[in-house]
Coordinates of C-alpha atoms and ligand atoms in Angstrom, one line a residue:
Chain T
M28 CA -2.0 139.1 89.4
V29 CA -2.5 141.6 91.6
N30 CA -0.1 142.2 95.1
T31 CA -2.6 142.4 98.3
K32 CA 0.7 142.1 100.7
V33 CA 0.9 144.6 103.5
N34 CA 3.7 145.5 106.0
L35 CA 3.1 146.4 109.7
S36 CA 6.2 147.3 111.6
G37 CA 8.3 144.5 109.8
W38 CA 5.4 142.0 110.1
E39 CA 4.3 141.1 106.4
L40 CA 0.6 140.6 106.3
D41 CA -0.8 138.5 103.0
N42 CA -3.5 140.8 103.2
P43 CA -4.3 143.7 105.2
I44 CA -7.9 142.4 106.5
I45 CA -8.0 141.7 110.2
P46 CA -11.5 141.4 111.7
A47 CA -11.7 143.6 114.8
S48 CA -11.3 142.8 118.4
G49 CA -14.2 142.0 120.2
T50 CA -16.0 140.6 117.0
F51 CA -14.1 137.7 116.6
G52 CA -13.8 136.3 119.9
Y53 CA -10.7 134.1 120.0
G54 CA -10.9 133.0 116.6
Y55 CA -12.3 129.9 116.5
E56 CA -16.1 130.4 116.5
Y57 CA -15.4 131.8 113.2
A58 CA -12.7 128.7 112.3
E59 CA -15.9 126.4 112.2
L60 CA -17.4 128.4 109.5
Y61 CA -14.5 128.8 107.0
D62 CA -11.0 128.6 106.8
I63 CA -9.5 131.6 109.1
N64 CA -5.9 131.3 107.4
I65 CA -7.4 133.2 104.8
L66 CA -7.4 136.4 106.9
G67 CA -4.3 138.9 107.3
S68 CA -4.4 138.6 110.8
F69 CA -7.2 139.2 113.3
S70 CA -7.6 140.8 116.7
F71 CA -8.6 138.9 119.3
K72 CA -11.0 140.2 122.1
G73 CA -9.8 142.4 124.7
T74 CA -7.9 141.0 127.4
T75 CA -7.5 142.3 130.7
L76 CA -5.6 141.3 133.7
E77 CA -8.4 139.6 135.7
P78 CA -11.5 137.5 134.5
R79 CA -14.4 140.4 133.7
F80 CA -18.1 139.7 133.1
G81 CA -18.8 142.7 131.9
N82 CA -21.9 145.2 131.8
P83 CA -25.3 144.1 132.7
T84 CA -27.5 143.2 130.0
P85 CA -29.2 144.5 127.4
R86 CA -25.8 145.1 125.9
I87 CA -27.0 145.5 122.4
A88 CA -29.0 148.1 120.4
E89 CA -30.0 148.3 116.7
T90 CA -29.1 152.0 115.3
P91 CA -29.8 153.2 111.4
N92 CA -26.6 151.2 109.6
G93 CA -24.9 150.3 112.5
M94 CA -25.0 149.1 116.3
I95 CA -24.2 150.1 119.9
N96 CA -22.3 147.8 122.4
S97 CA -21.9 147.6 126.2
V98 CA -20.1 144.3 126.3
G99 CA -17.3 145.8 128.8
L100 CA -14.7 144.1 127.9
Q101 CA -15.9 140.5 128.9
N102 CA -13.3 138.2 128.9
P103 CA -11.5 134.9 131.0
G104 CA -8.4 137.2 131.8
V105 CA -5.2 137.1 130.6
D106 CA -3.8 133.6 132.0
A107 CA -6.9 131.9 131.0
V108 CA -6.0 133.5 127.7
I109 CA -2.8 132.0 127.6
A110 CA -3.7 128.6 129.1
E111 CA -6.9 127.8 126.9
E112 CA -7.8 130.1 124.3
L113 CA -4.4 130.5 122.5
P114 CA -3.9 126.6 122.4
K115 CA -7.1 126.4 120.5
L116 CA -6.6 128.7 118.5
R117 CA -3.3 127.4 117.3
K118 CA -5.0 124.2 115.8
C119 CA -6.9 126.3 113.0
F120 CA -4.9 129.5 112.8
N121 CA -1.0 129.1 111.7
K122 CA -0.3 132.8 111.1
K123 CA 0.4 135.4 113.8
V124 CA -2.6 137.0 115.9
I125 CA -3.0 140.9 117.3
A126 CA -3.3 140.8 121.0
N127 CA -6.1 143.4 122.1
I128 CA -5.4 144.6 125.5
G129 CA -7.6 146.3 128.1
G130 CA -6.6 147.6 131.1
F131 CA -7.7 150.3 134.1
A132 CA -4.2 151.3 135.7
V133 CA -1.0 151.6 134.2
D134 CA 0.5 148.7 135.7
E135 CA -2.3 146.5 134.4
F136 CA -1.1 146.9 131.0
V137 CA 2.0 146.4 131.7
K138 CA 1.6 142.9 133.5
I139 CA -0.7 141.8 130.3
V140 CA 1.8 142.8 127.7
E141 CA 4.5 141.1 129.6
K142 CA 2.7 137.7 129.8
L143 CA 1.4 137.8 125.9
D144 CA 4.9 139.1 124.7
K145 CA 6.0 135.7 125.4
E146 CA 3.6 134.2 123.1
D147 CA 4.9 133.0 119.5
I148 CA 1.7 133.4 118.4
V149 CA 1.1 137.3 119.0
G150 CA 2.3 139.2 116.1
L151 CA 1.7 142.5 118.0
H152 CA 0.3 144.2 120.6
E153 CA -2.8 146.3 120.0
V154 CA -3.7 148.3 123.6
N155 CA -7.0 149.6 123.6
I156 CA -7.0 153.0 125.8
S157 CA -10.7 153.6 125.5
C158 CA -10.8 152.4 129.3
P159 CA -11.3 154.2 132.3
N160 CA -8.2 155.0 134.1
L161 CA -9.0 153.8 137.8
H162 CA -6.2 156.0 139.2
K163 CA -7.3 159.4 137.7
G164 CA -11.3 159.3 138.5
G165 CA -11.9 157.2 136.0
K166 CA -11.1 159.8 133.1
N167 CA -10.4 157.5 129.9
F168 CA -6.6 157.2 129.3
G169 CA -7.4 157.9 125.3
T170 CA -8.7 161.2 126.2
D171 CA -5.9 162.5 127.8
A172 CA -2.8 162.7 126.0
D173 CA -0.4 162.8 129.0
A174 CA -2.3 159.5 130.6
A175 CA -1.8 157.8 126.7
Y176 CA 2.0 159.1 126.8
E177 CA 2.9 157.3 129.9
V178 CA 1.1 154.2 129.3
T179 CA 2.8 153.8 125.9
K180 CA 6.0 154.4 127.3
A181 CA 5.5 151.8 130.5
V182 CA 4.1 148.9 127.8
K183 CA 6.9 149.8 125.5
K184 CA 9.7 149.4 127.9
V185 CA 8.4 145.3 128.4
A186 CA 7.2 144.8 124.8
S187 CA 9.6 143.0 122.5
K188 CA 7.3 142.9 120.0
P189 CA 5.5 146.2 118.2
V190 CA 3.2 148.1 120.3
Y191 CA 0.1 149.6 118.4
I192 CA -2.0 151.7 120.2
K193 CA -5.6 151.8 120.0
L194 CA -7.2 155.1 119.9
T195 CA -10.7 156.5 120.9
P196 CA -12.5 158.9 118.5
N197 CA -14.1 160.4 121.5
V198 CA -11.8 163.2 121.8
T199 CA -11.8 166.9 120.3
D200 CA -8.5 166.4 118.9
I201 CA -7.6 163.0 117.9
A202 CA -4.3 164.0 116.2
S203 CA -2.7 165.8 119.4
I204 CA -3.4 162.1 121.6
A205 CA -1.7 160.3 118.3
K206 CA 1.3 162.5 118.4
A207 CA 1.6 161.7 122.2
V208 CA 1.9 158.3 121.6
E209 CA 4.3 158.6 118.6
E210 CA 6.6 160.4 120.8
A211 CA 6.1 157.6 123.6
G212 CA 7.4 155.5 121.3
A213 CA 4.2 153.3 120.1
D214 CA 5.5 151.2 116.7
G215 CA 1.7 152.2 115.1
I216 CA -1.7 153.2 115.8
S217 CA -5.1 151.7 115.5
L218 CA -8.0 153.4 115.1
I219 CA -11.0 154.2 115.4
N220 CA -12.5 152.1 118.6
T221 CA -16.3 152.9 119.0
L222 CA -18.2 156.3 119.4
L223 CA -20.1 156.7 122.4
G224 CA -23.7 156.5 121.6
M225 CA -27.5 155.7 122.7
R226 CA -30.6 154.9 122.0
I227 CA -34.1 154.8 123.7
N228 CA -37.1 152.8 124.2
K229 CA -40.1 154.8 123.0
R230 CA -42.4 152.7 124.8
T231 CA -40.7 152.4 128.2
R232 CA -39.1 155.8 127.9
K233 CA -36.0 154.3 128.8
P234 CA -32.7 153.7 127.3
I235 CA -32.2 150.1 125.6
I236 CA -28.8 149.7 126.9
A237 CA -28.8 149.0 130.5
N238 CA -25.6 151.1 131.0
K239 CA -27.4 153.7 129.3
M240 CA -24.5 154.3 126.7
G241 CA -22.4 152.2 124.6
G242 CA -20.0 152.1 121.9
F243 CA -21.3 152.5 118.0
S244 CA -19.8 150.9 115.2
G245 CA -20.9 149.5 112.0
S246 CA -21.4 151.0 108.5
A247 CA -22.9 154.5 110.0
I248 CA -19.6 155.1 111.8
F249 CA -17.2 154.8 108.1
P250 CA -16.8 158.7 107.6
V251 CA -15.7 159.8 111.0
A252 CA -13.5 156.7 110.9
L253 CA -12.0 157.9 107.7
R254 CA -11.8 161.1 108.8
C255 CA -9.8 160.6 112.0
V256 CA -7.3 157.9 109.7
Y257 CA -6.6 160.9 107.6
Q258 CA -6.0 163.3 110.0
V259 CA -3.7 160.9 112.0
Y260 CA -1.8 160.2 108.6
E261 CA -1.0 163.8 108.5
A262 CA 0.1 163.8 112.3
V263 CA 2.3 160.8 112.8
K264 CA 4.9 159.0 110.7
I265 CA 4.4 155.4 112.3
P266 CA 1.8 153.0 110.4
I267 CA -1.8 153.0 110.7
I268 CA -4.3 150.2 111.2
G269 CA -7.7 151.9 110.3
M270 CA -11.2 150.7 111.0
G271 CA -14.4 151.7 112.0
G272 CA -17.6 151.0 109.6
V273 CA -15.5 148.9 107.2
S274 CA -17.9 146.2 105.2
S275 CA -16.2 146.1 101.7
A276 CA -13.3 145.9 99.7
E277 CA -14.2 149.0 98.5
D278 CA -14.1 150.4 102.0
V279 CA -10.8 149.0 102.8
I280 CA -9.2 150.6 99.9
E281 CA -11.0 153.9 100.8
M282 CA -9.2 153.5 103.8
M283 CA -6.0 152.8 102.8
M284 CA -5.9 155.9 100.7
A285 CA -6.6 157.8 103.8
G286 CA -3.3 156.4 105.5
A287 CA -3.9 153.3 106.8
T288 CA -1.8 150.3 106.1
A289 CA -3.8 147.5 107.2
V290 CA -7.8 147.4 108.0
E291 CA -10.0 146.1 110.5
V292 CA -13.5 144.8 110.1
G293 CA -15.6 144.8 113.0
A294 CA -19.3 144.9 113.3
Y295 CA -19.9 143.9 109.9
N296 CA -18.7 140.2 111.2
L297 CA -21.8 140.0 113.2
V298 CA -23.9 140.8 110.7
N299 CA -22.3 138.9 108.1
P300 CA -20.3 136.0 109.9
Y301 CA -18.5 135.3 106.5
G302 CA -18.1 139.2 106.1
S303 CA -14.5 139.0 106.1
K304 CA -13.8 136.3 104.1
E305 CA -16.0 138.0 101.2
I306 CA -13.5 141.1 101.4
V307 CA -10.5 139.4 101.0
L308 CA -12.0 137.2 98.3
D309 CA -13.3 140.5 96.7
L310 CA -10.4 142.8 97.1
P311 CA -8.3 141.8 93.9
R312 CA -11.2 142.4 91.6
V313 CA -11.8 146.0 93.1
M314 CA -8.1 146.7 93.1
E315 CA -8.1 145.9 89.5
K316 CA -10.8 148.1 89.2
Y317 CA -9.1 150.9 90.0
R318 CA -5.9 149.8 88.4
I319 CA -3.9 149.0 91.8
E320 CA -1.2 146.5 91.1
N321 CA 0.6 146.6 94.4
L322 CA -1.8 147.5 97.7
C323 CA 0.6 149.2 99.6
D324 CA 0.9 151.9 97.0
I325 CA -2.4 153.7 97.6
I326 CA -1.5 154.1 101.5
G327 CA -1.8 157.8 102.1
G328 CA -2.7 158.4 98.5
A329 CA -5.3 160.7 99.0
H330 CA -2.8 163.0 101.0
Chain E
M26 CA -24.6 127.0 111.7
K27 CA -25.1 127.9 108.0
Q28 CA -26.1 130.7 106.2
S29 CA -28.4 130.6 103.4
L30 CA -31.2 132.2 101.0
F31 CA -34.8 131.0 101.8
T32 CA -37.9 131.7 99.9
V33 CA -41.0 133.0 101.5
D34 CA -43.5 130.3 100.7
Y35 CA -46.5 132.1 102.6
N36 CA -46.9 134.8 105.4
V37 CA -50.1 134.8 107.4
K38 CA -52.2 136.5 110.2
L39 CA -52.7 134.5 113.0
T40 CA -54.2 137.1 115.2
F41 CA -54.4 140.9 115.5
D42 CA -50.5 141.0 115.5
V43 CA -49.2 137.5 115.1
Y44 CA -48.1 136.0 112.1
K45 CA -46.8 132.8 110.5
M46 CA -44.3 132.5 107.9
R47 CA -43.1 129.5 106.0
L48 CA -39.6 129.8 104.6
V49 CA -38.3 127.1 101.8
G50 CA -34.8 126.8 101.7
D51 CA -32.0 124.4 103.3
T52 CA -32.6 123.0 106.6
S53 CA -29.7 120.6 106.9
D54 CA -28.6 122.5 110.0
I55 CA -31.6 122.8 112.3
T56 CA -30.4 119.6 114.5
K57 CA -32.7 120.2 117.6
P58 CA -35.8 121.6 118.6
G59 CA -36.0 125.0 120.2
Q60 CA -32.9 126.2 118.1
F61 CA -33.6 129.6 116.7
I62 CA -32.8 131.3 113.1
N63 CA -31.3 134.7 112.7
I64 CA -33.5 136.7 109.7
K65 CA -31.4 139.5 108.0
L66 CA -33.9 142.5 106.4
D67 CA -33.7 144.9 104.1
G68 CA -32.7 148.2 106.1
F69 CA -32.2 146.6 109.3
Y70 CA -28.4 146.5 110.5
L71 CA -28.8 143.3 113.1
R72 CA -30.3 140.3 112.3
R73 CA -33.5 139.1 113.9
P74 CA -33.7 136.3 116.0
I75 CA -36.9 133.9 115.7
S76 CA -37.3 130.5 117.0
V77 CA -38.3 127.2 114.9
F78 CA -42.2 126.6 114.9
D79 CA -41.6 123.5 112.6
C80 CA -39.1 122.3 110.3
D81 CA -39.0 119.6 107.7
E82 CA -36.2 118.8 104.7
S83 CA -37.2 121.8 103.0
A84 CA -38.5 124.3 105.0
V85 CA -38.9 125.9 108.4
T86 CA -41.9 127.7 109.5
I87 CA -42.2 130.6 112.1
I88 CA -44.3 132.4 114.2
Y89 CA -43.6 136.0 115.3
K90 CA -45.4 138.7 116.8
V91 CA -45.3 142.5 115.4
V92 CA -43.5 144.5 118.3
G93 CA -41.1 147.0 116.4
E94 CA -40.1 147.9 113.2
G95 CA -38.4 144.8 112.0
T96 CA -41.3 142.5 112.8
E97 CA -43.4 145.2 111.0
Y98 CA -41.4 145.1 107.9
M99 CA -41.6 141.1 108.2
A100 CA -45.2 141.3 108.3
S101 CA -45.2 143.1 104.9
L102 CA -43.1 140.4 103.1
G103 CA -45.1 138.3 100.1
K104 CA -44.8 135.1 98.7
G105 CA -41.5 134.8 96.9
K106 CA -39.5 137.1 98.8
T107 CA -35.7 135.6 99.3
L108 CA -34.6 136.4 102.8
D109 CA -30.8 135.7 104.2
V110 CA -30.8 133.5 107.2
L111 CA -28.7 132.0 109.8
T112 CA -29.9 128.6 110.5
G113 CA -29.0 126.0 113.3
L114 CA -28.7 128.7 116.3
G115 CA -28.6 127.7 120.1
N116 CA -28.1 124.6 121.5
G117 CA -31.7 123.5 121.6
F118 CA -33.4 121.0 124.0
D119 CA -32.0 118.0 124.6
V120 CA -34.9 115.3 123.8
E121 CA -33.1 112.4 125.5
K122 CA -32.6 113.9 128.9
C123 CA -36.4 115.4 128.8
G124 CA -37.8 112.6 130.8
Q125 CA -40.7 110.5 129.9
K126 CA -43.7 112.6 130.9
V127 CA -43.0 115.9 129.5
L128 CA -44.7 119.3 130.6
L129 CA -44.3 121.6 127.8
I130 CA -45.2 125.5 128.9
G131 CA -45.5 128.4 126.4
G132 CA -46.2 131.9 127.0
G133 CA -47.4 134.1 124.2
V134 CA -44.8 134.4 121.8
G135 CA -42.7 131.6 123.8
V136 CA -45.3 129.0 122.6
P137 CA -44.0 128.3 118.7
P138 CA -40.6 126.7 119.7
M139 CA -42.7 124.0 121.9
F140 CA -44.0 122.5 118.8
Y141 CA -41.3 121.5 116.9
L142 CA -40.1 119.8 120.5
A143 CA -43.4 118.3 120.8
K144 CA -43.0 116.4 117.6
K145 CA -39.5 115.3 118.2
L146 CA -40.7 114.4 122.0
L147 CA -43.5 112.2 120.6
S148 CA -41.1 110.5 117.9
A149 CA -39.0 109.7 120.9
G150 CA -41.8 107.8 122.1
K151 CA -42.4 110.4 125.1
T152 CA -45.9 111.5 126.7
V153 CA -46.2 115.3 125.9
S154 CA -48.9 117.6 127.5
M155 CA -49.0 121.3 126.3
I156 CA -50.1 124.4 128.4
M157 CA -50.2 127.5 126.3
G158 CA -51.2 131.0 128.2
F159 CA -52.4 134.5 126.6
N160 CA -53.6 137.4 127.7
K161 CA -57.3 136.9 126.4
E162 CA -59.0 134.6 123.5
S163 CA -58.5 136.8 120.5
E164 CA -54.7 136.2 120.9
V165 CA -54.6 132.5 121.4
F166 CA -52.9 130.9 118.3
A167 CA -51.3 127.5 117.4
K168 CA -53.7 125.5 119.3
E169 CA -55.0 123.4 116.7
D170 CA -51.6 122.7 115.5
F171 CA -51.2 121.1 119.1
E172 CA -54.4 119.4 119.3
A173 CA -53.8 117.7 115.8
L174 CA -50.5 116.0 117.7
G175 CA -53.1 114.2 119.6
I176 CA -51.4 115.7 123.1
K177 CA -53.5 117.1 125.8
T178 CA -53.6 120.8 125.1
L179 CA -54.7 123.2 128.1
V180 CA -55.0 127.0 127.4
T181 CA -55.1 129.7 130.2
T182 CA -56.0 133.3 129.8
V183 CA -55.0 136.0 132.0
D184 CA -58.7 137.5 131.5
G185 CA -60.5 134.2 131.3
S186 CA -62.4 134.6 128.2
V187 CA -61.2 131.3 127.2
G188 CA -59.6 128.1 129.0
I189 CA -58.3 128.4 132.4
K190 CA -58.7 131.6 133.9
G191 CA -55.1 132.9 135.3
F192 CA -51.6 132.2 134.6
V193 CA -50.0 129.1 132.9
T194 CA -49.2 128.0 136.7
N195 CA -52.8 127.6 137.2
A196 CA -53.0 124.6 135.3
M197 CA -49.8 122.8 136.0
D198 CA -51.6 121.2 139.0
E199 CA -53.7 119.4 135.9
V200 CA -51.2 117.6 134.4
E201 CA -48.6 114.6 135.4
Y202 CA -45.2 115.2 134.5
D203 CA -41.5 114.7 135.7
C204 CA -39.9 117.0 133.6
I205 CA -40.9 120.9 131.7
C206 CA -39.7 122.2 129.1
T207 CA -40.8 126.0 128.7
C208 CA -40.2 129.6 126.7
G209 CA -42.0 132.6 127.5
P210 CA -41.4 136.2 129.1
E211 CA -39.1 136.1 131.9
P212 CA -41.7 136.7 134.5
M213 CA -43.4 133.6 133.7
L214 CA -40.2 131.4 133.1
K215 CA -39.8 132.7 137.0
A216 CA -43.3 131.5 138.3
V217 CA -43.0 128.0 136.1
Y218 CA -39.5 127.5 137.9
D219 CA -40.9 128.2 141.2
A220 CA -44.1 126.3 140.8
S221 CA -42.3 123.1 139.3
K222 CA -41.4 120.4 141.3
T223 CA -39.3 118.3 139.0
T224 CA -36.0 119.3 136.9
G225 CA -36.8 121.3 133.7
F226 CA -35.6 123.3 130.5
F227 CA -36.1 127.1 130.1
S228 CA -35.5 129.0 127.1
F229 CA -34.4 132.5 127.5
E230 CA -34.5 135.6 125.3
E231 CA -31.5 138.3 125.0
R232 CA -30.7 141.1 122.7
M233 CA -28.2 139.7 120.2
G234 CA -25.4 141.2 118.3
C235 CA -24.5 138.3 116.3
G236 CA -26.2 135.2 117.1
F237 CA -23.8 132.9 116.8
G238 CA -21.3 133.2 119.7
A239 CA -18.7 135.5 118.8
C240 CA -19.6 139.3 120.5
M241 CA -20.8 138.4 123.9
G242 CA -23.4 140.7 123.6
C243 CA -26.2 138.4 125.1
S244 CA -24.0 136.8 127.9
C245 CA -25.9 135.8 131.4
K246 CA -24.4 134.3 134.9
T247 CA -25.3 131.1 135.6
K248 CA -24.5 128.5 138.4
Y249 CA -22.1 126.7 135.8
G250 CA -20.3 129.8 134.5
N251 CA -20.9 132.6 132.4
K252 CA -23.1 131.6 129.5
R253 CA -23.8 133.1 125.9
I254 CA -27.7 132.9 125.2
C255 CA -27.2 133.0 121.6
K256 CA -24.7 129.7 121.5
D257 CA -24.8 128.0 125.4
G258 CA -28.5 129.0 125.3
P259 CA -31.0 129.6 124.7
I260 CA -32.2 127.0 126.9
L261 CA -30.8 126.7 130.1
V262 CA -31.3 123.5 132.9
K263 CA -33.6 124.7 135.9
E264 CA -30.8 123.9 138.4
E265 CA -27.9 126.1 136.9
I266 CA -30.5 129.3 136.4
I267 CA -29.7 132.5 138.3
W268 CA -32.7 135.0 138.6
Ligands
FAD1 C1 -33.7 133.2 120.8 C2 -34.9 133.9 120.6 C3 -35.8 133.6 120.1 C4 -36.8 134.5 119.8 N1 -38.2 133.5 118.9 C5 -39.3 134.3 118.9 C6 -40.4 133.5 118.1 O1 -40.5 132.6 117.9 N2 -41.1 134.4 117.9 C7 -41.2 136.2 118.1 O2 -42.5 136.7 117.8 N3 -40.2 136.4 118.6 C8 -39.0 135.7 118.8 N4 -38.0 136.5 119.9 C9 -37.9 137.9 120.0 C10 -37.8 138.7 118.4 O3 -36.4 138.4 118.6 C11 -37.9 140.1 118.8 O4 -39.3 140.1 118.9 C12 -37.7 140.8 117.4 O5 -36.3 140.9 117.4 C13 -38.1 142.3 117.7 O6 -37.6 142.7 116.2 P1 -38.3 144.3 116.0 O7 -37.5 144.9 114.9 O8 -39.7 144.2 115.9 O9 -38.2 145.0 117.5 P2 -37.4 146.4 117.7 O10 -37.5 146.7 118.9 O11 -37.6 147.4 116.6 O12 -35.7 145.8 117.7 C14 -34.1 146.5 117.8 C15 -33.5 145.7 118.1 O13 -33.8 145.1 119.3 C16 -34.2 143.4 119.5 N5 -35.2 143.0 120.2 C17 -36.3 143.7 120.5 N6 -37.1 143.0 121.1 C18 -36.5 141.8 121.7 C19 -36.8 140.4 122.1 N7 -37.5 140.5 122.8 N8 -35.7 139.6 122.2 C20 -34.4 139.5 121.4 N9 -34.2 140.7 120.6 C21 -34.9 142.0 120.7 C22 -34.2 143.1 117.8 O14 -33.8 142.2 117.4 C23 -33.2 144.3 117.1 O15 -31.9 144.2 117.2 C24 -37.2 135.6 120.0 C25 -35.9 136.2 120.3 C26 -34.6 135.3 120.7 C27 -33.5 135.9 121.3
FMN2 C1 -19.1 144.0 120.1 C2 -18.1 144.4 119.8 C3 -17.3 144.5 120.8 C4 -16.1 145.2 120.9 N1 -15.1 144.9 122.0 C5 -13.8 145.4 121.8 C6 -12.3 145.4 122.6 O1 -12.6 144.6 123.5 N2 -11.5 145.9 122.7 C7 -11.1 146.8 121.7 O2 -10.1 147.5 121.2 N3 -12.1 147.4 120.8 C8 -13.4 146.5 120.6 N4 -14.7 146.7 119.7 C9 -14.0 148.2 118.9 C10 -14.1 147.3 117.7 O3 -12.9 146.6 117.8 C11 -14.0 148.4 116.6 O4 -12.9 149.5 116.9 C12 -15.1 149.3 116.4 O5 -16.1 148.6 116.4 C13 -14.8 149.6 115.1 O6 -15.4 149.2 114.0 P1 -16.5 148.7 113.1 O7 -17.5 149.6 113.1 O8 -16.0 148.1 111.8 O9 -17.2 147.5 114.0 C14 -15.9 146.2 120.1 C15 -17.1 146.3 118.9 C16 -17.9 145.9 119.1 C17 -19.1 145.9 118.0
FES3 S1 -25.2 137.6 120.3 FE1 -23.2 137.4 119.9 S2 -22.6 135.9 121.4 FE2 -24.4 136.2 121.6

């Protein structure tokens, strides 16, 4: 019998498999397909203070081994999430969930965390700082170490639950951003968010995505994500949730060896709706293949 | 929704770039006309959404047009090839709400979902007529299938090479109806919307990430709130549509 348990800041997960924010809604779509309690946890759709429709369509483009999305954080807003989505989720999920939070100003992040912190079903906050900071001319929080520090500090003040900061890979030096949020008191780091990408329709000579560019994810980005996790592991001591292109139990093992304590699975759920479940079920076999008894023993094993 | 393997029974060319494929497998989740299936193709990351043209207990038939790399690959598939398919996607047409004299209008590859719908409407005892619009005679497909159902079938072509010259809307006055069901390119849907005097159900298309409601890739605004074309659609009722 292999042991797949991992620990995120005191929260013990049965296994490290966590569907990633934006690819798993608020859970119940998938609960119609399988018992989602088999998962370690999952990260719910990026939730903002106000309801958002998001970006115009087309929002989706295909790439070799991946996809581009420009959903633009469509969600019903934090109050509706608490009033409507979480009660539905509780009916099909008896574990704790990761609250993924998006915002466009520091005080927005703070208000959302304050509200979600009170929900018993929330295990930890995953703060997505890959959003434009409206008070700083739209410059992305996640590309600016000072802004990343500031958000982390502010959110930590109001949170009783662990705060994980989710980093964007669209920076020159991801380790320096990771260090800034660790210094600000973050309990952990999630990475990576999507890479900025685009596709052009050669017949119309126009970008396929209405917003021209969007977030590139899926299998194709796995080596980039792995590299980022590896670099951040060298730079900080807090736990890492690694993601980007993970599509198999083999990928999970590799991501953990690079330094991840838990692993999120994103786009793969969209093309294989049973993908996360299949990874959970396959994990013991792959652990045996590499002679791993305790999964947590391999975290950062490649360093 | 169900994920299962289907086997290609046949894959035949109907016109220059339109093909018909019969897929044998578990169709138990295809419960309504107007639903679609989402097909995984080797070498392509995203699945391809295609409407159900016809369906029975053992197989689903689709009609698709080659417009890009994925559909080009589909056209190359032969008998015996297995495909990973998600079935039973989308809200589908609600046959009971469709009125008694239903006018079906399909444009181009918007024609296919009308066939399974026509069959379901007929078995519910309704009167059905069909208008199918194409650019020219050489593009016309599936006319015989509709005629074989014994329903009034009108063809329109933009160049007038066969049938009524012009757009599907040019044929609408020749039919008596109390409800419209339609699928086709958006400009056609809009023209039908403007020309129709009754209520109706309109089937829309959008680029999809998942096809089952999880990613918010296919959202649109309606008078009844935000909807996902893949899950709350692809069929919208006339009264809720915002153009
Ligand atoms: C609900 C629904 C039902 C459909 N039913 C049919 C049908 O019965 N017959 C038929 O011929 N076509 C149908 N389509 C359109 C069909 O999905 C596209 O023509 C097909 O996906 C194109 O794939 P490709 O690889 O050849 O094109 P590419 O342009 O190479 O595809 C690239 C990406 O864009 C997507 N894409 C391209 N065009 C469309 C489009 N028009 N709609 C949605 N996604 C698109 C593809 O799925 C793929 O992810 C339907 C679309 C939807 C949304
Ligand atoms: C359709 C879609 C929507 C997403 N929405 C969010 C979101 O709301 N918040 C967030 O932090 N990340 C979001 N992401 C990013 C993923 O959570 C993940 O970080 C990224 O896609 C990389 O993982 P993957 O390659 O496994 O998809 C989204 C990704 C996709 C594909
Ligand atoms: S395509 Fe994912 S929600 Fe519709």
